[in-house]
XYZ file of C-alpha atoms in Angstrom:
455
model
C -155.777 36.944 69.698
C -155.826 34.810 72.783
C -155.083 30.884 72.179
C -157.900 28.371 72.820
C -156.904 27.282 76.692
C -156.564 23.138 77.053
C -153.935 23.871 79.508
C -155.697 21.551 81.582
C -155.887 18.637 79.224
C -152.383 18.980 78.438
C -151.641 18.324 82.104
C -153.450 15.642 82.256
C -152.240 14.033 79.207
C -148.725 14.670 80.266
C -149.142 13.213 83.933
C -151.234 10.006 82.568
C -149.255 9.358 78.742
C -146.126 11.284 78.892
C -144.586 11.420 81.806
C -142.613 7.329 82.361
C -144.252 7.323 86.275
C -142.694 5.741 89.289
C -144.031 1.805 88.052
C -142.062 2.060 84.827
C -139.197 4.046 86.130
C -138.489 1.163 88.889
C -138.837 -1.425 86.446
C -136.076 0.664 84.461
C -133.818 0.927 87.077
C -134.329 -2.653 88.186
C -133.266 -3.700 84.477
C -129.988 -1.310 84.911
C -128.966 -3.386 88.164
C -129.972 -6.249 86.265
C -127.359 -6.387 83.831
C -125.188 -3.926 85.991
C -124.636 -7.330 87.729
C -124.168 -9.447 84.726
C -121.893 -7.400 83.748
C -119.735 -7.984 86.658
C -120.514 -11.411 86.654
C -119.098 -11.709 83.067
C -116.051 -9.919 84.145
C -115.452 -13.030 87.222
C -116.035 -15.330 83.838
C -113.614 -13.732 81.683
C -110.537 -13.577 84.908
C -111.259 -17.104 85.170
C -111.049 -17.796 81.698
C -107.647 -15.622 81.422
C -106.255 -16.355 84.804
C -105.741 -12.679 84.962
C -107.393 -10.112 87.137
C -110.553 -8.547 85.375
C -112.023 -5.890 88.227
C -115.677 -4.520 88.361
C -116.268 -0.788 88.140
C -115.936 0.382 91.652
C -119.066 2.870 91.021
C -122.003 3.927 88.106
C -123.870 6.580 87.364
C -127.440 7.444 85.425
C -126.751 9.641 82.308
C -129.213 10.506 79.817
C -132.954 11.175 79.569
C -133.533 9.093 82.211
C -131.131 11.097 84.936
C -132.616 14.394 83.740
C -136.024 13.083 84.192
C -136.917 13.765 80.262
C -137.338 10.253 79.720
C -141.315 9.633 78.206
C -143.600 6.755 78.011
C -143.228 5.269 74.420
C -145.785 6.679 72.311
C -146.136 3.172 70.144
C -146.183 1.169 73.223
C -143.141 -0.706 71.928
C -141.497 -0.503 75.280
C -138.269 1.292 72.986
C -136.832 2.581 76.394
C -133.068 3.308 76.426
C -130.938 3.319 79.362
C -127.526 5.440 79.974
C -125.033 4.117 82.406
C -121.575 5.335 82.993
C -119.845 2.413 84.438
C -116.384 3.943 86.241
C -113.654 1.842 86.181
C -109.850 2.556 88.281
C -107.542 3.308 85.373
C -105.368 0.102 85.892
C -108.572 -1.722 85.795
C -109.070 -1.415 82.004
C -106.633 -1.565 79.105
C -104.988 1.309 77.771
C -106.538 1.255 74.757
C -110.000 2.958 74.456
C -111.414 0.039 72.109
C -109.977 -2.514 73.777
C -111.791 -1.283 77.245
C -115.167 -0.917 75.595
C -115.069 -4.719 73.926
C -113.813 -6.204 77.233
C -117.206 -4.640 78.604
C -119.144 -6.106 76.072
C -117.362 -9.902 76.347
C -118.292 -9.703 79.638
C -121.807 -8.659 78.831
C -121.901 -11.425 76.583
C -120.667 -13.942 79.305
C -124.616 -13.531 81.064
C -126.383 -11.519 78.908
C -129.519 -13.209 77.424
C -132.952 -13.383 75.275
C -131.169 -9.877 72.995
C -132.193 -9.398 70.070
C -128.177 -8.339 68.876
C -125.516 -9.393 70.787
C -123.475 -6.688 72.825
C -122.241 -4.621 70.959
C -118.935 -2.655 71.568
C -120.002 1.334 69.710
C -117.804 3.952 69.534
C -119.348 5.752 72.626
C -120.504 2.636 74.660
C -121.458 -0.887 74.270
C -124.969 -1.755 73.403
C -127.388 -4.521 74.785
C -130.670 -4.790 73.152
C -133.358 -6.781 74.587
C -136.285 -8.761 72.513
C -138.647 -6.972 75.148
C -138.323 -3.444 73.289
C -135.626 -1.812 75.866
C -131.747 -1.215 75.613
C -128.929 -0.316 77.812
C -125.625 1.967 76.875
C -122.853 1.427 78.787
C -120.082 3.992 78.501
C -116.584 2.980 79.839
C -114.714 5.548 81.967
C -111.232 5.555 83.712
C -110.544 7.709 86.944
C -106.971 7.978 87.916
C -104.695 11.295 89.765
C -102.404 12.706 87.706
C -98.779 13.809 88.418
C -100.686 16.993 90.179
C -102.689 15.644 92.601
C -105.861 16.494 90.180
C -108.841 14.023 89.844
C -109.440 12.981 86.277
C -112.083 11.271 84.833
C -111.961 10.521 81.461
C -114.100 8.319 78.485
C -113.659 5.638 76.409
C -114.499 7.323 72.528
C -112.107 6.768 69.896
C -109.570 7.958 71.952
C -109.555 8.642 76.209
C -111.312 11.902 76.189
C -111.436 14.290 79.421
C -115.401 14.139 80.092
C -117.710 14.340 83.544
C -120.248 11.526 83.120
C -122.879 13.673 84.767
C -122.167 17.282 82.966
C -124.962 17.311 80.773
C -127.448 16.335 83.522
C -125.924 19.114 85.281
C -126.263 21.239 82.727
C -130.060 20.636 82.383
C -131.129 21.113 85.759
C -129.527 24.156 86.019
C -131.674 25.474 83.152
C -134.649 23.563 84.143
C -134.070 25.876 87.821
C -133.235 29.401 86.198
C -135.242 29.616 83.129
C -138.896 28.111 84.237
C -140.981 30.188 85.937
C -140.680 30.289 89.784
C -142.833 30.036 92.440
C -145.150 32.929 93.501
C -148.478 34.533 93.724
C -147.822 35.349 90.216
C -147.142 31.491 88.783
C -150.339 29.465 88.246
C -148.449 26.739 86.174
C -145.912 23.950 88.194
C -142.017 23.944 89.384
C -140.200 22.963 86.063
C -141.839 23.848 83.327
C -139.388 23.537 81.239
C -138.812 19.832 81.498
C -142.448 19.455 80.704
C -141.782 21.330 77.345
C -139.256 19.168 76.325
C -140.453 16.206 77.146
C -143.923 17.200 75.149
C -141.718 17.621 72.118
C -139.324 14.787 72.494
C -143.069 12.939 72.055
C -143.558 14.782 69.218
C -140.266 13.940 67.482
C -141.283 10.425 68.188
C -145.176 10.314 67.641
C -144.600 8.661 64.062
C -142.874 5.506 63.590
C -142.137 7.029 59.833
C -140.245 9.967 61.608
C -136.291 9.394 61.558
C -136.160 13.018 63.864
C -132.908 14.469 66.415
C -132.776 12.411 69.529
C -133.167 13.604 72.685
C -130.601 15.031 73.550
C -130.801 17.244 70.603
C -134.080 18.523 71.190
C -133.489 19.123 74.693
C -130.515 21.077 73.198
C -132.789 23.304 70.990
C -135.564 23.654 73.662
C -133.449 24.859 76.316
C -132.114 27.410 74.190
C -135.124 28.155 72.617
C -138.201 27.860 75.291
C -140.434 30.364 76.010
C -141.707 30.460 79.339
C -145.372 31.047 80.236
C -146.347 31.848 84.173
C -150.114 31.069 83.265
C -150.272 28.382 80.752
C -148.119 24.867 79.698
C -149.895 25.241 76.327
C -148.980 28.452 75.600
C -145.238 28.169 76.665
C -145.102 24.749 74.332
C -146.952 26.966 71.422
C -144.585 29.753 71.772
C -141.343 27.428 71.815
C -142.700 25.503 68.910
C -142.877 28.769 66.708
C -139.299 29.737 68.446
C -137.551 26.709 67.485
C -139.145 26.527 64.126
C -137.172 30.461 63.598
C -134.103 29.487 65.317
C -133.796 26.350 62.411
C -135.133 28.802 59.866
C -132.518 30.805 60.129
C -129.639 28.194 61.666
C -129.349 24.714 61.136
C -126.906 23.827 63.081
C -126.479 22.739 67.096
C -123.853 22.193 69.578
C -123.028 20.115 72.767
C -123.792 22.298 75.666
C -120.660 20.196 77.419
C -117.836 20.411 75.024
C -119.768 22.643 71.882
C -118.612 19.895 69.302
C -121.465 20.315 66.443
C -123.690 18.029 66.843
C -124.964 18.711 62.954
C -121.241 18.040 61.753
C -122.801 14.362 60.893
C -125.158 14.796 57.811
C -126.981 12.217 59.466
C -127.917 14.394 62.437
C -128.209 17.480 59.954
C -130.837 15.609 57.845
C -132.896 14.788 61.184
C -133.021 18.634 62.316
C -133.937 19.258 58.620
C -136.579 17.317 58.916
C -137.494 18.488 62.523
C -137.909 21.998 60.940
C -140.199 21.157 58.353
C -142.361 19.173 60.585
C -142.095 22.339 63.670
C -143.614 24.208 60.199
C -146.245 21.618 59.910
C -146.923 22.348 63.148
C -147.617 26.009 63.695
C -150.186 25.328 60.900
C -152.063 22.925 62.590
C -152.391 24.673 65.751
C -153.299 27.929 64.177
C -157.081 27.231 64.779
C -156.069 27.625 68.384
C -156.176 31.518 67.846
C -158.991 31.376 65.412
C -162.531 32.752 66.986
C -164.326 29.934 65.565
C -161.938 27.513 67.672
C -163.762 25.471 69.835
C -162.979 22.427 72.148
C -163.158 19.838 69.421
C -161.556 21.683 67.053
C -159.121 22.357 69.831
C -158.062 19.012 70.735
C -157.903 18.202 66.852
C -155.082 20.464 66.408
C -153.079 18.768 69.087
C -154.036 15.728 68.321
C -151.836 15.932 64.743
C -148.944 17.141 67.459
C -148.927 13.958 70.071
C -150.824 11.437 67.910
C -152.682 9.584 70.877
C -156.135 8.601 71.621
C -156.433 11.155 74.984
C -156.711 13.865 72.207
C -159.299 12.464 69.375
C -158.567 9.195 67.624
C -158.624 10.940 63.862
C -154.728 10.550 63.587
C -154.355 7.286 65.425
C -156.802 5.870 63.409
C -155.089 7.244 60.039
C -151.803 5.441 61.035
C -154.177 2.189 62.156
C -155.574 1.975 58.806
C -152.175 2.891 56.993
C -150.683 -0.491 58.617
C -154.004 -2.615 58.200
C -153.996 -1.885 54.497
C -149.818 -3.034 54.790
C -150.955 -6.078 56.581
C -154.107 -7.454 53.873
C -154.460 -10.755 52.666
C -155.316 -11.624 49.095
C -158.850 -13.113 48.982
C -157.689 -16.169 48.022
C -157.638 -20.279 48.813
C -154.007 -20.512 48.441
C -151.540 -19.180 51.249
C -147.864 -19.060 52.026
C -146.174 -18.597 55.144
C -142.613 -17.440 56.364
C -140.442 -16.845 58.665
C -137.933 -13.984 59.738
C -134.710 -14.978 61.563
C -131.739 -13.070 62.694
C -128.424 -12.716 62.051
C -125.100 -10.302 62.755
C -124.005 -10.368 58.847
C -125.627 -11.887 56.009
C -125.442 -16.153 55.400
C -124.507 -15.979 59.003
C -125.984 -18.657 61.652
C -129.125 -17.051 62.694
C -129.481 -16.868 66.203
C -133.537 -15.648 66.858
C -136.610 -15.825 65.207
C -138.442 -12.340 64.840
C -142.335 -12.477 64.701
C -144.113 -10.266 62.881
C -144.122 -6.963 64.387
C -142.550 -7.134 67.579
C -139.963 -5.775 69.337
C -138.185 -2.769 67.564
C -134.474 -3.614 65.877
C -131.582 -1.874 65.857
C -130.061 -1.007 63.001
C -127.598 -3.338 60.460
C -129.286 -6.421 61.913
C -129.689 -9.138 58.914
C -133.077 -10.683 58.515
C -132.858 -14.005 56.440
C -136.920 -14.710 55.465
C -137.675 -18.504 54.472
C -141.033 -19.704 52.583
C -141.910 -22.126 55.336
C -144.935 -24.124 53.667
C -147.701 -23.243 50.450
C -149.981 -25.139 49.466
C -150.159 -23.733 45.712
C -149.529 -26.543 43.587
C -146.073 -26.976 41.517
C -144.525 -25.246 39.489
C -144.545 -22.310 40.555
C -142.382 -18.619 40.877
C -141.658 -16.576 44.404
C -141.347 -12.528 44.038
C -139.803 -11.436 47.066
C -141.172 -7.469 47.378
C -140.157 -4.976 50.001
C -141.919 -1.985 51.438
C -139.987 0.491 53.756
C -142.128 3.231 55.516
C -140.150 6.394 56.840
C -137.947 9.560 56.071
C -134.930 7.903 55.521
C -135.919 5.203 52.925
C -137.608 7.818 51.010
C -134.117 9.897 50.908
C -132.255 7.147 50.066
C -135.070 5.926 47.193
C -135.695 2.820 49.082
C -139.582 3.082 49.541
C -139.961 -0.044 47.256
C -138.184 -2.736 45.629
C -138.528 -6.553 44.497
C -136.383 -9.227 43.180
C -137.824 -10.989 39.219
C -139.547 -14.171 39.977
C -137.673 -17.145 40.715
C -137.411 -20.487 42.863
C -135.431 -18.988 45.738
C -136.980 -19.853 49.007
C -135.114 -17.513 51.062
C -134.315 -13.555 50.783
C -131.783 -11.955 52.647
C -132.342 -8.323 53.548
C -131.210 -6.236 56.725
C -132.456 -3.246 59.213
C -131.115 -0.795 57.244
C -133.604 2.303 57.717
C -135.636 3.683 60.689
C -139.327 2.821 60.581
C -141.246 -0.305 59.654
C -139.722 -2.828 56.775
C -142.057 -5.145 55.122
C -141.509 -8.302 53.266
C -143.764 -9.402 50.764
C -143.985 -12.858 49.566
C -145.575 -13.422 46.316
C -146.544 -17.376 44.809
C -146.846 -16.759 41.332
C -148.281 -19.546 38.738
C -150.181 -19.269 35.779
C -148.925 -15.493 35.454
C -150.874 -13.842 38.447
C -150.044 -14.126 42.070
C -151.907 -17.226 43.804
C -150.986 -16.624 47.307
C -149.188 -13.828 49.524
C -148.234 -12.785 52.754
C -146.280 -9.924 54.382
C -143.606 -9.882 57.369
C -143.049 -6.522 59.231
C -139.981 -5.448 61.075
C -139.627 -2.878 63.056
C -136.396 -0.684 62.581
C -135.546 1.833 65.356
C -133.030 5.166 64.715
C -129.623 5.091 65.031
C -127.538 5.767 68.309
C -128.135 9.702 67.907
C -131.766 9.249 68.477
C -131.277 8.884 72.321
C -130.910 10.631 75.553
């Protein structure tokens, strides 16, 4: 049976929502150079601080989504953009010890660095900046030196100094992106690279649902390029027919591998419980888009079916509007003439100094970020009881039984709680007097994945 053709919607949809476009790309890049200089700057701070030499990195280097052009528009608008630098550093410009390299990056980050939403943060791969405008930069620390042979070696700051070429993945990648999509010809009515178009289409679709804690990009890329099935005709058909491919592969074999080094990725049973979830919504959707091949299929019906795959008003707004109304219901007021109002501030550990306000629903958090919430005014008269009452949306709080929890009534104006789970995290704040709840209101934080989510 021959699949319903939108090949030409999907290419619009991919060059006007998917694809990040030269504006947003620049404004990327000027970010990178940005900080790229704050760093440095920090580093002149910290030598004159020490009275010892601290040297810039004599060179950097894109890694990531965003050097193997793979790197999307967000689909939530959140502007959750990451950025991969390798910063290279002469090996007597850095201490010998791996840590101690990565935090002197990140004091010098903190030496400039400004308006983040968590201070830089020294990881075991790289240090972290994130910024209260949605976007966050990974720096990973290398050391180049010539060994006793005359060889070149580059090598990167981990939990140990670990042999590694900054740009072997991207290499990697565009090698694949050149042999396995269809070339050029009289024969070839689809574009150069149609591979990267396949994985970025379902990078989007690991990330269409803020509830979805899914493999990062890098992982996905990972399955795709093993598992992509070219089509010289048709986009649609070659993302169909890798869809149903990868959902096999993981059917049969869970686990994945770095195409550098072939460590396994899926040794951390965090990454493991992503791809198991990745499976069982790639079986999700082959059943969606199995009215494509139906004879009753027809245009509407057509763009239905991937609608439920990219979630985005260029297709039908049926699921945009489900997850709409999800988080309007999450937001509603009591009808009531009583109100209460609070506030959400940050902090790096609980009772810690807070050091930023977060308003409601705004830029996404990282994870282990405390949020301290304060009852800043009611007017419901005295006596009464608070009921502090959380709500966490997404794959992870349900697997850890955290969809719901809330603390007995009592006269405790604040609540501490933390960014512990991808998705959205809503506190509830209940005014309770003469045993029924007089006034309420709700907070929501956004929570992005963990580090494993990128590239």
């Amino acid at each position: 049976m021959t699949m319903f053709d939108l090949s030409a919607d999907l290419q619009i949809f991919y060059d006007k929502h998917v694809r990040l476009g030269v504006d947003r790309r620049k404004k990327l890049a000027d970010n990178r150079d940005l900080n790229i200089v704050r760093l440095k700057n920090g580093l002149d701070d910290l030598a004159e601080e020490s009275k010892r030499p601290r040297p810039h990195p004599y060179d950097w280097q894109n890694q990531g989504g965003y050097a193997m052009h793979t790197l999307n528009q967000d689909p939530r608008d959140d502007n959750d953009y990451d950025i991969d630098v390798a910063l290279l550093f002469e090996r007597s410009a850095l201490p010998e010890d791996p840590r101690a390299a990565r935090q002197r990056v990140a004091d010098a980050l903190c030496k400039r660095c400004t308006n983040f939403t968590q201070e830089p943060t020294a990881r075991t791969n790289a240090v972290t900046v994130w910024y209260a405008e949605g976007y966050h930069i990974d720096f990973a620390v290398y050391r180049t030196y010539t060994d006793e042979f005359g060889r070149q070696r580059m090598e990167h700051a981990s939990t140990e100094w670990k042999e590694r070429d900054p740009q072997e993945i991207n290499k990697w990648f565009q090698n694949a992106v050149g042999t396995k999509s269809p070339a050029g010809g009289l024969l070839t009515k689809v574009p150069e690279g149609q591979l990267r178009r396949i994985v970025r289409f379902l990078k989007w679709f690991t990330r269409s649902r803020p509830s979805w804690s899914l493999p990062g990009g890098l992982i996905v890329s990972t399955l795709v390029v093993e598992c992509y099935r070219p089509s010289f005709d048709r986009d649609d058909v070659a993302l169909y027919d890798t869809i149903v491919a990868l959902r096999n592969r993981l059917a049969a074999d869970m686990r994945v591998y770095n195409p550098a080094d072939r460590s396994e990725f899926t040794a951390n049973s965090e990454i493991a419980n992503q791809v198991k979830r990745f499976k069982d919504q790639l079986d999700m959707a082959v059943g969606k888009l199995a009215v494509l091949f139906e004879k009753e299929c027809n245009r509407s019906r057509g763009r239905g079916a991937w609608d439920w795959i990219f979630v985005h008003g260029f297709w039908g707004d049926k699921e945009v509007a489900k997850v709409a109304m999800d988080e309007a219901l999450a937001t509603a007021a009591l009808p009531t003439p009583y109100f209460v109002k609070i506030r959400c501030e940050l902090a790096r550990t609980e009772g810690a100094k807070t050091y930023k306000r977060y308003e409601s629903g705004s830029s996404v958090l990282p994870k282990n970020v405390a949020l301290k919430f304060t009852v800043e005014s009611t007017n419901v008269p005295a006596p009464y009881k608070i009921v502090w009452h959380v709500d966490n949306h997404g794959d992870e709080a349900a697997e850890h039984k955290q969809l719901t929890w809330e603390t007995p009534p009592s006269d405790s104006f604040e609540k501490w709680t933390s960014t512990a789970f991808k998705g959205s995290h809503r506190m509830i704040c209940r005014i309770w007097k003469d045993g029924r709840v007089q006034a309420e209101t709700s907070h929501i934080v956004k929570i992005a994945p963990g580090r494993w989510w990128r590239r």
